[in-house]
Amino acid sequence: MSMIRNRSRHRLVAYTLVLPFVAIFALVFAYPVIEVVRLSFTDAPLIGSGNWVGLANYEKLFSDRLFYTSLKNNGYFVLLTVVPTTVIALLIALAVNRLSGRMQALALVMFFMPYVLPVSVVTQIWAWMLDFQFGILQPVIEFFTGKPVPVFKNPFWVMPAVAVVTIWWTNGFNVLLFIAGLRNIPEELYEAARLDGATSRQLFFRVTWPLLWPVTALVLTLQLILQLKIFDQIYLLSEGGPFNSSYVLLLMVYREAFQLNNGGYAAAISLVLFLLIVVVSVLQFQVLRVGGRK
C-alpha cells in the first residue's frame, strides 16, 4: 500500500514539474503555429477572422516573382555568411586559445562585445562607417574600386555588406562555442601525438579537427537557422533595396502583414519559411553528423 502511495506521490510531483513547461510550450509555440497554419488557408487581415480560401494563398505565393527573388536572396545570404563566419570563428578561437590569463580574457571580451549590442546600434555604427560621403571606411573601398561606393544602395554591394555586418555582430558567440570545444580536448592527446613526432598541421587535422567536429556541426546548423531568418539588418540598412536585390522572405512577411494588411497571405509565407528552415537545418545536421563519423 505504501509503495502505491509513493508511486502516486512521485507521479504527482512529476506532473507538477512538467505541467508549467507544457503550458508555456502550448501557449507560446503550439497555439501560434496552429493559428498560423489556419490563417494561411484564409483571406484574413492582420487582425480579425477571414474567409476560408483553401490553397489560394499558396497558389498566389508560388506564382509570385517576388517570392522567388526573396528565396534567392536568402540563399545568397546563407552562402555569404554560414561557412565564412564558422571558419572565421574557428580561426579566432584557435588564436585566442593560444593566449593565457588576462590577455585571453581581454581577447574574448573584445570579440564577444559586438554580440551584446542591439541590432539598431550595430546597424547605426556600420551605416555611419560606410556612409557614402563621410564614412571612415570609404577610403578603403575607394582604394580597391577607384571611387566611393554607396554600398547599401548598390545592388552588387548590398548583400555582401550586410553579410560583413552580420558576421562582425554575431561571431562572438561562435568563438565562445569553439573555445569551449577546444578546452574539452584532453591535453594528453596532444602530448602523445607530439611524442610520436606529429607536426602542428598533423595535430590539427588528426586531433583538434575530429574532436571539434561536433561543435563545428552545431555552429553551422545554428548559423543556417539564424541566417535564413535574416530581417533586422536588411530592414534597417537597405529596406530590401535597391531594386529588391536584398529583399528576403521575412521582409516579404512584414510587408504583407503590417503594410498591406494581408494576414492570411503573410501566414502562408511564414509557414513556407518555417518548413524550409526545418527541412534544410535537419538535412544539414544529418549530413554533418554522417560526415563526422567518417
PDB file of C-alpha atoms in Angstrom:
ATOM      1  CA  MET A   1       0.000   0.000   0.000  1.00  0.00           C
ATOM      2  CA  SER A   2       2.786   2.416   0.899  1.00  0.00           C
ATOM      3  CA  MET A   3       4.518   1.561  -2.361  1.00  0.00           C
ATOM      4  CA  ILE A   4       1.399   2.533  -4.307  1.00  0.00           C
ATOM      5  CA  ARG A   5       1.186   5.809  -2.368  1.00  0.00           C
ATOM      6  CA  ASN A   6       4.864   6.574  -3.123  1.00  0.00           C
ATOM      7  CA  ARG A   7       4.326   5.914  -6.825  1.00  0.00           C
ATOM      8  CA  SER A   8       1.282   8.180  -6.835  1.00  0.00           C
ATOM      9  CA  ARG A   9       3.194  10.886  -4.997  1.00  0.00           C
ATOM     10  CA  HIS A  10       6.152  10.632  -7.409  1.00  0.00           C
ATOM     11  CA  ARG A  11       3.781  10.732 -10.353  1.00  0.00           C
ATOM     12  CA  LEU A  12       2.074  13.833  -8.958  1.00  0.00           C
ATOM     13  CA  VAL A  13       5.434  15.549  -8.410  1.00  0.00           C
ATOM     14  CA  ALA A  14       6.483  14.674 -11.979  1.00  0.00           C
ATOM     15  CA  TYR A  15       3.245  16.067 -13.444  1.00  0.00           C
ATOM     16  CA  THR A  16       3.617  19.207 -11.335  1.00  0.00           C
ATOM     17  CA  LEU A  17       7.126  19.799 -12.667  1.00  0.00           C
ATOM     18  CA  VAL A  18       6.235  19.072 -16.288  1.00  0.00           C
ATOM     19  CA  LEU A  19       2.927  20.944 -16.415  1.00  0.00           C
ATOM     20  CA  PRO A  20       4.385  24.515 -16.414  1.00  0.00           C
ATOM     21  CA  PHE A  21       6.633  23.665 -19.359  1.00  0.00           C
ATOM     22  CA  VAL A  22       3.777  22.044 -21.281  1.00  0.00           C
ATOM     23  CA  ALA A  23       1.530  25.038 -20.610  1.00  0.00           C
ATOM     24  CA  ILE A  24       4.143  27.580 -21.695  1.00  0.00           C
ATOM     25  CA  PHE A  25       5.072  25.492 -24.764  1.00  0.00           C
ATOM     26  CA  ALA A  26       1.427  25.249 -25.799  1.00  0.00           C
ATOM     27  CA  LEU A  27       0.860  28.964 -25.242  1.00  0.00           C
ATOM     28  CA  VAL A  28       3.936  30.425 -26.957  1.00  0.00           C
ATOM     29  CA  PHE A  29       4.659  27.800 -29.640  1.00  0.00           C
ATOM     30  CA  ALA A  30       1.997  25.162 -30.323  1.00  0.00           C
ATOM     31  CA  TYR A  31      -1.000  27.515 -30.398  1.00  0.00           C
ATOM     32  CA  PRO A  32       0.700  30.189 -32.576  1.00  0.00           C
ATOM     33  CA  VAL A  33       1.851  27.509 -35.045  1.00  0.00           C
ATOM     34  CA  ILE A  34      -1.645  26.040 -35.283  1.00  0.00           C
ATOM     35  CA  GLU A  35      -3.099  29.532 -35.716  1.00  0.00           C
ATOM     36  CA  VAL A  36      -0.607  30.396 -38.475  1.00  0.00           C
ATOM     37  CA  VAL A  37      -1.500  27.173 -40.298  1.00  0.00           C
ATOM     38  CA  ARG A  38      -5.206  28.020 -40.025  1.00  0.00           C
ATOM     39  CA  LEU A  39      -4.727  31.628 -41.146  1.00  0.00           C
ATOM     40  CA  SER A  40      -2.690  30.542 -44.169  1.00  0.00           C
ATOM     41  CA  PHE A  41      -5.865  28.984 -45.630  1.00  0.00           C
ATOM     42  CA  THR A  42      -7.927  32.169 -45.198  1.00  0.00           C
ATOM     43  CA  ASP A  43      -8.021  35.705 -46.565  1.00  0.00           C
ATOM     44  CA  ALA A  44      -7.892  37.154 -43.039  1.00  0.00           C
ATOM     45  CA  PRO A  45      -6.431  40.619 -42.388  1.00  0.00           C
ATOM     46  CA  LEU A  46      -3.717  41.080 -39.790  1.00  0.00           C
ATOM     47  CA  ILE A  47      -6.306  41.350 -37.005  1.00  0.00           C
ATOM     48  CA  GLY A  48      -9.624  39.569 -37.295  1.00  0.00           C
ATOM     49  CA  SER A  49     -11.073  36.491 -38.936  1.00  0.00           C
ATOM     50  CA  GLY A  50     -11.328  35.843 -42.637  1.00  0.00           C
ATOM     51  CA  ASN A  51     -13.000  33.570 -45.160  1.00  0.00           C
ATOM     52  CA  TRP A  52     -11.685  30.111 -45.966  1.00  0.00           C
ATOM     53  CA  VAL A  53      -9.887  30.209 -49.340  1.00  0.00           C
ATOM     54  CA  GLY A  54      -8.152  26.829 -49.304  1.00  0.00           C
ATOM     55  CA  LEU A  55      -4.864  26.750 -51.206  1.00  0.00           C
ATOM     56  CA  ALA A  56      -5.382  30.141 -52.873  1.00  0.00           C
ATOM     57  CA  ASN A  57      -2.650  31.823 -50.799  1.00  0.00           C
ATOM     58  CA  TYR A  58      -0.143  29.122 -51.702  1.00  0.00           C
ATOM     59  CA  GLU A  59      -1.072  29.264 -55.382  1.00  0.00           C
ATOM     60  CA  LYS A  60      -0.551  33.012 -55.274  1.00  0.00           C
ATOM     61  CA  LEU A  61       2.744  32.597 -53.415  1.00  0.00           C
ATOM     62  CA  PHE A  62       4.249  30.079 -55.826  1.00  0.00           C
ATOM     63  CA  SER A  63       3.326  32.294 -58.777  1.00  0.00           C
ATOM     64  CA  ASP A  64       4.732  35.447 -57.126  1.00  0.00           C
ATOM     65  CA  ARG A  65       8.052  36.521 -58.668  1.00  0.00           C
ATOM     66  CA  LEU A  66       8.937  38.460 -55.526  1.00  0.00           C
ATOM     67  CA  PHE A  67       8.812  35.190 -53.558  1.00  0.00           C
ATOM     68  CA  TYR A  68      11.450  33.596 -55.794  1.00  0.00           C
ATOM     69  CA  THR A  69      13.560  36.749 -55.673  1.00  0.00           C
ATOM     70  CA  SER A  70      13.380  36.715 -51.874  1.00  0.00           C
ATOM     71  CA  LEU A  71      14.170  32.985 -51.745  1.00  0.00           C
ATOM     72  CA  LYS A  72      17.201  33.501 -53.975  1.00  0.00           C
ATOM     73  CA  ASN A  73      18.409  36.382 -51.795  1.00  0.00           C
ATOM     74  CA  ASN A  74      18.016  34.240 -48.670  1.00  0.00           C
ATOM     75  CA  GLY A  75      20.104  31.515 -50.278  1.00  0.00           C
ATOM     76  CA  TYR A  76      22.742  34.012 -51.387  1.00  0.00           C
ATOM     77  CA  PHE A  77      22.952  35.440 -47.889  1.00  0.00           C
ATOM     78  CA  VAL A  78      23.373  31.947 -46.419  1.00  0.00           C
ATOM     79  CA  LEU A  79      26.295  31.329 -48.791  1.00  0.00           C
ATOM     80  CA  LEU A  80      27.860  34.648 -47.778  1.00  0.00           C
ATOM     81  CA  THR A  81      27.611  34.048 -44.044  1.00  0.00           C
ATOM     82  CA  VAL A  82      27.257  30.457 -42.786  1.00  0.00           C
ATOM     83  CA  VAL A  83      30.579  28.920 -43.839  1.00  0.00           C
ATOM     84  CA  PRO A  84      32.646  32.159 -43.693  1.00  0.00           C
ATOM     85  CA  THR A  85      31.509  33.014 -40.163  1.00  0.00           C
ATOM     86  CA  THR A  86      32.230  29.447 -39.000  1.00  0.00           C
ATOM     87  CA  VAL A  87      35.732  29.491 -40.486  1.00  0.00           C
ATOM     88  CA  ILE A  88      36.494  32.944 -39.074  1.00  0.00           C
ATOM     89  CA  ALA A  89      35.209  31.944 -35.623  1.00  0.00           C
ATOM     90  CA  LEU A  90      37.353  28.791 -35.671  1.00  0.00           C
ATOM     91  CA  LEU A  91      40.486  30.727 -36.625  1.00  0.00           C
ATOM     92  CA  ILE A  92      39.822  33.327 -33.917  1.00  0.00           C
ATOM     93  CA  ALA A  93      39.194  30.587 -31.329  1.00  0.00           C
ATOM     94  CA  LEU A  94      42.443  28.817 -32.246  1.00  0.00           C
ATOM     95  CA  ALA A  95      44.348  32.088 -31.881  1.00  0.00           C
ATOM     96  CA  VAL A  96      42.668  33.064 -28.597  1.00  0.00           C
ATOM     97  CA  ASN A  97      43.207  29.574 -27.195  1.00  0.00           C
ATOM     98  CA  ARG A  98      46.979  30.091 -27.517  1.00  0.00           C
ATOM     99  CA  LEU A  99      46.766  33.068 -25.160  1.00  0.00           C
ATOM    100  CA  SER A 100      46.505  32.795 -21.398  1.00  0.00           C
ATOM    101  CA  GLY A 101      45.487  34.816 -18.372  1.00  0.00           C
ATOM    102  CA  ARG A 102      44.393  38.406 -18.817  1.00  0.00           C
ATOM    103  CA  MET A 103      45.344  38.534 -22.486  1.00  0.00           C
ATOM    104  CA  GLN A 104      42.950  35.692 -23.264  1.00  0.00           C
ATOM    105  CA  ALA A 105      40.189  37.286 -21.192  1.00  0.00           C
ATOM    106  CA  LEU A 106      40.718  40.636 -22.943  1.00  0.00           C
ATOM    107  CA  ALA A 107      40.620  38.990 -26.387  1.00  0.00           C
ATOM    108  CA  LEU A 108      37.396  37.160 -25.531  1.00  0.00           C
ATOM    109  CA  VAL A 109      35.779  40.386 -24.308  1.00  0.00           C
ATOM    110  CA  MET A 110      36.801  42.205 -27.495  1.00  0.00           C
ATOM    111  CA  PHE A 111      35.378  39.546 -29.796  1.00  0.00           C
ATOM    112  CA  PHE A 112      32.198  38.977 -27.757  1.00  0.00           C
ATOM    113  CA  MET A 113      31.383  42.652 -27.159  1.00  0.00           C
ATOM    114  CA  PRO A 114      29.604  43.230 -30.525  1.00  0.00           C
ATOM    115  CA  TYR A 115      27.286  40.288 -29.805  1.00  0.00           C
ATOM    116  CA  VAL A 116      25.720  42.042 -26.789  1.00  0.00           C
ATOM    117  CA  LEU A 117      24.899  45.178 -28.801  1.00  0.00           C
ATOM    118  CA  PRO A 118      21.300  45.591 -30.050  1.00  0.00           C
ATOM    119  CA  VAL A 119      20.852  45.370 -33.785  1.00  0.00           C
ATOM    120  CA  SER A 120      19.831  49.040 -34.026  1.00  0.00           C
ATOM    121  CA  VAL A 121      23.181  50.110 -32.579  1.00  0.00           C
ATOM    122  CA  VAL A 122      25.107  47.709 -34.804  1.00  0.00           C
ATOM    123  CA  THR A 123      23.432  48.916 -37.987  1.00  0.00           C
ATOM    124  CA  GLN A 124      23.854  52.560 -36.966  1.00  0.00           C
ATOM    125  CA  ILE A 125      27.595  52.024 -36.419  1.00  0.00           C
ATOM    126  CA  TRP A 126      28.082  50.398 -39.814  1.00  0.00           C
ATOM    127  CA  ALA A 127      25.796  52.825 -41.637  1.00  0.00           C
ATOM    128  CA  TRP A 128      27.999  55.622 -40.292  1.00  0.00           C
ATOM    129  CA  MET A 129      31.284  53.863 -41.135  1.00  0.00           C
ATOM    130  CA  LEU A 130      30.112  53.047 -44.693  1.00  0.00           C
ATOM    131  CA  ASP A 131      28.351  56.355 -45.348  1.00  0.00           C
ATOM    132  CA  PHE A 132      28.908  57.463 -48.941  1.00  0.00           C
ATOM    133  CA  GLN A 133      30.100  60.974 -48.028  1.00  0.00           C
ATOM    134  CA  PHE A 134      31.520  60.762 -44.505  1.00  0.00           C
ATOM    135  CA  GLY A 135      32.149  57.055 -43.858  1.00  0.00           C
ATOM    136  CA  ILE A 136      35.583  56.278 -42.411  1.00  0.00           C
ATOM    137  CA  LEU A 137      35.716  53.047 -44.437  1.00  0.00           C
ATOM    138  CA  GLN A 138      35.015  54.731 -47.768  1.00  0.00           C
ATOM    139  CA  PRO A 139      38.758  55.477 -48.353  1.00  0.00           C
ATOM    140  CA  VAL A 140      39.418  51.732 -48.055  1.00  0.00           C
ATOM    141  CA  ILE A 141      36.670  50.967 -50.587  1.00  0.00           C
ATOM    142  CA  GLU A 142      37.969  53.746 -52.857  1.00  0.00           C
ATOM    143  CA  PHE A 143      41.472  52.259 -52.686  1.00  0.00           C
ATOM    144  CA  PHE A 144      40.213  48.978 -54.196  1.00  0.00           C
ATOM    145  CA  THR A 145      37.498  50.299 -56.537  1.00  0.00           C
ATOM    146  CA  GLY A 146      38.878  53.687 -57.517  1.00  0.00           C
ATOM    147  CA  LYS A 147      35.793  55.558 -56.297  1.00  0.00           C
ATOM    148  CA  PRO A 148      33.478  55.759 -53.262  1.00  0.00           C
ATOM    149  CA  VAL A 149      30.580  53.298 -53.322  1.00  0.00           C
ATOM    150  CA  PRO A 150      27.153  53.717 -51.656  1.00  0.00           C
ATOM    151  CA  VAL A 151      27.249  50.102 -50.526  1.00  0.00           C
ATOM    152  CA  PHE A 152      23.677  49.890 -49.214  1.00  0.00           C
ATOM    153  CA  LYS A 153      22.268  51.444 -52.391  1.00  0.00           C
ATOM    154  CA  ASN A 154      24.284  49.345 -54.827  1.00  0.00           C
ATOM    155  CA  PRO A 155      22.751  46.012 -55.985  1.00  0.00           C
ATOM    156  CA  PHE A 156      26.161  44.343 -56.176  1.00  0.00           C
ATOM    157  CA  TRP A 157      27.473  45.529 -52.800  1.00  0.00           C
ATOM    158  CA  VAL A 158      24.415  45.497 -50.553  1.00  0.00           C
ATOM    159  CA  MET A 159      24.216  41.786 -49.638  1.00  0.00           C
ATOM    160  CA  PRO A 160      27.993  41.332 -49.074  1.00  0.00           C
ATOM    161  CA  ALA A 161      27.959  44.497 -46.932  1.00  0.00           C
ATOM    162  CA  VAL A 162      25.075  43.208 -44.796  1.00  0.00           C
ATOM    163  CA  ALA A 163      26.890  39.864 -44.542  1.00  0.00           C
ATOM    164  CA  VAL A 164      30.008  41.621 -43.186  1.00  0.00           C
ATOM    165  CA  VAL A 165      27.890  43.460 -40.630  1.00  0.00           C
ATOM    166  CA  THR A 166      26.214  40.205 -39.586  1.00  0.00           C
ATOM    167  CA  ILE A 167      29.477  38.286 -39.235  1.00  0.00           C
ATOM    168  CA  TRP A 168      31.024  41.085 -37.162  1.00  0.00           C
ATOM    169  CA  TRP A 169      27.937  41.230 -34.945  1.00  0.00           C
ATOM    170  CA  THR A 170      27.244  37.537 -34.300  1.00  0.00           C
ATOM    171  CA  ASN A 171      30.647  35.877 -34.455  1.00  0.00           C
ATOM    172  CA  GLY A 172      31.489  36.353 -30.769  1.00  0.00           C
ATOM    173  CA  PHE A 173      29.026  33.644 -29.743  1.00  0.00           C
ATOM    174  CA  ASN A 174      30.549  31.194 -32.238  1.00  0.00           C
ATOM    175  CA  VAL A 175      34.014  31.954 -30.901  1.00  0.00           C
ATOM    176  CA  LEU A 176      32.865  31.058 -27.389  1.00  0.00           C
ATOM    177  CA  LEU A 177      31.435  27.751 -28.624  1.00  0.00           C
ATOM    178  CA  PHE A 178      34.715  26.866 -30.317  1.00  0.00           C
ATOM    179  CA  ILE A 179      36.719  27.908 -27.246  1.00  0.00           C
ATOM    180  CA  ALA A 180      34.567  25.599 -25.121  1.00  0.00           C
ATOM    181  CA  GLY A 181      35.142  22.787 -27.600  1.00  0.00           C
ATOM    182  CA  LEU A 182      38.900  23.329 -27.620  1.00  0.00           C
ATOM    183  CA  ARG A 183      39.077  23.299 -23.831  1.00  0.00           C
ATOM    184  CA  ASN A 184      37.289  19.942 -23.749  1.00  0.00           C
ATOM    185  CA  ILE A 185      40.040  18.274 -25.786  1.00  0.00           C
ATOM    186  CA  PRO A 186      42.377  16.442 -23.349  1.00  0.00           C
ATOM    187  CA  GLU A 187      45.924  17.798 -23.368  1.00  0.00           C
ATOM    188  CA  GLU A 188      47.215  14.222 -23.070  1.00  0.00           C
ATOM    189  CA  LEU A 189      46.202  13.580 -26.677  1.00  0.00           C
ATOM    190  CA  TYR A 190      48.419  16.406 -27.894  1.00  0.00           C
ATOM    191  CA  GLU A 191      51.309  15.229 -25.740  1.00  0.00           C
ATOM    192  CA  ALA A 192      51.012  11.677 -27.054  1.00  0.00           C
ATOM    193  CA  ALA A 193      50.871  12.936 -30.643  1.00  0.00           C
ATOM    194  CA  ARG A 194      53.963  15.124 -30.127  1.00  0.00           C
ATOM    195  CA  LEU A 195      55.856  12.150 -28.702  1.00  0.00           C
ATOM    196  CA  ASP A 196      55.037  10.288 -31.915  1.00  0.00           C
ATOM    197  CA  GLY A 197      56.544  13.183 -33.893  1.00  0.00           C
ATOM    198  CA  ALA A 198      53.324  14.849 -35.086  1.00  0.00           C
ATOM    199  CA  THR A 199      53.699  18.293 -36.649  1.00  0.00           C
ATOM    200  CA  SER A 200      51.404  21.245 -35.900  1.00  0.00           C
ATOM    201  CA  ARG A 201      49.475  20.535 -39.086  1.00  0.00           C
ATOM    202  CA  GLN A 202      49.018  16.894 -38.126  1.00  0.00           C
ATOM    203  CA  LEU A 203      47.956  17.871 -34.602  1.00  0.00           C
ATOM    204  CA  PHE A 204      45.177  19.998 -36.043  1.00  0.00           C
ATOM    205  CA  PHE A 205      43.875  17.557 -38.661  1.00  0.00           C
ATOM    206  CA  ARG A 206      44.367  14.363 -36.615  1.00  0.00           C
ATOM    207  CA  VAL A 207      43.418  15.565 -33.134  1.00  0.00           C
ATOM    208  CA  THR A 208      41.793  19.011 -32.997  1.00  0.00           C
ATOM    209  CA  TRP A 209      39.567  18.868 -36.070  1.00  0.00           C
ATOM    210  CA  PRO A 210      37.974  15.418 -35.479  1.00  0.00           C
ATOM    211  CA  LEU A 211      37.249  16.181 -31.818  1.00  0.00           C
ATOM    212  CA  LEU A 212      35.968  19.655 -32.665  1.00  0.00           C
ATOM    213  CA  TRP A 213      33.643  18.401 -35.405  1.00  0.00           C
ATOM    214  CA  PRO A 214      30.504  18.152 -33.197  1.00  0.00           C
ATOM    215  CA  VAL A 215      30.920  21.812 -32.195  1.00  0.00           C
ATOM    216  CA  THR A 216      31.507  22.757 -35.840  1.00  0.00           C
ATOM    217  CA  ALA A 217      28.319  20.944 -36.877  1.00  0.00           C
ATOM    218  CA  LEU A 218      26.401  22.766 -34.141  1.00  0.00           C
ATOM    219  CA  VAL A 219      27.758  26.174 -35.202  1.00  0.00           C
ATOM    220  CA  LEU A 220      26.951  25.524 -38.870  1.00  0.00           C
ATOM    221  CA  THR A 221      23.409  24.440 -38.031  1.00  0.00           C
ATOM    222  CA  LEU A 222      22.748  27.388 -35.709  1.00  0.00           C
ATOM    223  CA  GLN A 223      24.138  29.795 -38.296  1.00  0.00           C
ATOM    224  CA  LEU A 224      21.995  28.297 -41.051  1.00  0.00           C
ATOM    225  CA  ILE A 225      18.832  28.736 -38.980  1.00  0.00           C
ATOM    226  CA  LEU A 226      19.831  32.251 -37.913  1.00  0.00           C
ATOM    227  CA  GLN A 227      20.728  33.484 -41.408  1.00  0.00           C
ATOM    228  CA  LEU A 228      17.627  32.038 -43.038  1.00  0.00           C
ATOM    229  CA  LYS A 229      15.663  34.245 -40.621  1.00  0.00           C
ATOM    230  CA  ILE A 230      17.552  37.406 -41.621  1.00  0.00           C
ATOM    231  CA  PHE A 231      15.381  40.510 -41.257  1.00  0.00           C
ATOM    232  CA  ASP A 232      16.624  43.184 -38.846  1.00  0.00           C
ATOM    233  CA  GLN A 233      19.851  44.130 -40.617  1.00  0.00           C
ATOM    234  CA  ILE A 234      18.193  44.143 -44.043  1.00  0.00           C
ATOM    235  CA  TYR A 235      15.281  46.260 -42.855  1.00  0.00           C
ATOM    236  CA  LEU A 236      17.452  48.823 -41.060  1.00  0.00           C
ATOM    237  CA  LEU A 237      20.239  49.089 -43.647  1.00  0.00           C
ATOM    238  CA  SER A 238      18.605  48.683 -47.058  1.00  0.00           C
ATOM    239  CA  GLU A 239      14.859  48.021 -46.606  1.00  0.00           C
ATOM    240  CA  GLY A 240      15.143  45.316 -49.260  1.00  0.00           C
ATOM    241  CA  GLY A 241      16.569  47.585 -51.946  1.00  0.00           C
ATOM    242  CA  PRO A 242      17.879  48.625 -54.277  1.00  0.00           C
ATOM    243  CA  PHE A 243      15.588  47.007 -56.854  1.00  0.00           C
ATOM    244  CA  ASN A 244      14.740  44.153 -54.458  1.00  0.00           C
ATOM    245  CA  SER A 245      18.373  42.992 -54.527  1.00  0.00           C
ATOM    246  CA  SER A 246      18.300  42.474 -50.744  1.00  0.00           C
ATOM    247  CA  TYR A 247      14.637  41.580 -50.383  1.00  0.00           C
ATOM    248  CA  VAL A 248      14.244  38.480 -48.171  1.00  0.00           C
ATOM    249  CA  LEU A 249      11.351  36.274 -47.074  1.00  0.00           C
ATOM    250  CA  LEU A 250      10.796  37.817 -43.645  1.00  0.00           C
ATOM    251  CA  LEU A 251      10.725  41.274 -45.224  1.00  0.00           C
ATOM    252  CA  MET A 252       8.015  39.951 -47.510  1.00  0.00           C
ATOM    253  CA  VAL A 253       6.091  38.682 -44.461  1.00  0.00           C
ATOM    254  CA  TYR A 254       6.438  42.102 -42.790  1.00  0.00           C
ATOM    255  CA  ARG A 255       5.241  43.920 -45.900  1.00  0.00           C
ATOM    256  CA  GLU A 256       2.195  41.716 -46.452  1.00  0.00           C
ATOM    257  CA  ALA A 257       1.172  41.638 -42.775  1.00  0.00           C
ATOM    258  CA  PHE A 258       1.912  45.127 -41.454  1.00  0.00           C
ATOM    259  CA  GLN A 259       1.847  47.294 -44.564  1.00  0.00           C
ATOM    260  CA  LEU A 260      -0.718  45.620 -46.833  1.00  0.00           C
ATOM    261  CA  ASN A 261      -2.829  44.000 -44.063  1.00  0.00           C
ATOM    262  CA  ASN A 262      -2.823  40.595 -45.774  1.00  0.00           C
ATOM    263  CA  GLY A 263      -2.615  38.396 -42.689  1.00  0.00           C
ATOM    264  CA  GLY A 264      -3.576  35.166 -44.454  1.00  0.00           C
ATOM    265  CA  TYR A 265      -1.023  35.595 -47.228  1.00  0.00           C
ATOM    266  CA  ALA A 266       1.673  36.578 -44.697  1.00  0.00           C
ATOM    267  CA  ALA A 267       0.847  33.443 -42.685  1.00  0.00           C
ATOM    268  CA  ALA A 268       1.327  31.313 -45.795  1.00  0.00           C
ATOM    269  CA  ILE A 269       4.754  32.862 -46.415  1.00  0.00           C
ATOM    270  CA  SER A 270       5.691  32.366 -42.753  1.00  0.00           C
ATOM    271  CA  LEU A 271       4.682  28.707 -42.842  1.00  0.00           C
ATOM    272  CA  VAL A 272       6.682  28.068 -46.007  1.00  0.00           C
ATOM    273  CA  LEU A 273       9.723  29.727 -44.423  1.00  0.00           C
ATOM    274  CA  PHE A 274       9.242  27.697 -41.227  1.00  0.00           C
ATOM    275  CA  LEU A 275       9.107  24.423 -43.167  1.00  0.00           C
ATOM    276  CA  LEU A 276      12.115  25.477 -45.230  1.00  0.00           C
ATOM    277  CA  ILE A 277      14.178  26.160 -42.111  1.00  0.00           C
ATOM    278  CA  VAL A 278      13.147  22.861 -40.503  1.00  0.00           C
ATOM    279  CA  VAL A 279      13.886  20.750 -43.578  1.00  0.00           C
ATOM    280  CA  VAL A 280      17.171  22.425 -44.513  1.00  0.00           C
ATOM    281  CA  SER A 281      18.539  22.527 -40.950  1.00  0.00           C
ATOM    282  CA  VAL A 282      17.624  18.888 -40.235  1.00  0.00           C
ATOM    283  CA  LEU A 283      19.147  17.741 -43.531  1.00  0.00           C
ATOM    284  CA  GLN A 284      22.313  19.731 -42.916  1.00  0.00           C
ATOM    285  CA  PHE A 285      22.680  18.428 -39.365  1.00  0.00           C
ATOM    286  CA  GLN A 286      22.228  14.827 -40.532  1.00  0.00           C
ATOM    287  CA  VAL A 287      24.768  15.262 -43.327  1.00  0.00           C
ATOM    288  CA  LEU A 288      27.260  16.832 -40.930  1.00  0.00           C
ATOM    289  CA  ARG A 289      26.697  14.067 -38.380  1.00  0.00           C
ATOM    290  CA  VAL A 290      27.326  11.380 -41.007  1.00  0.00           C
ATOM    291  CA  GLY A 291      30.425  13.286 -42.166  1.00  0.00           C
ATOM    292  CA  GLY A 292      31.702  13.416 -38.600  1.00  0.00           C
ATOM    293  CA  ARG A 293      31.548   9.623 -38.294  1.00  0.00           C
ATOM    294  CA  LYS A 294      33.865   9.034 -41.254  1.00  0.00           C
TER     295      LYS A 294
END
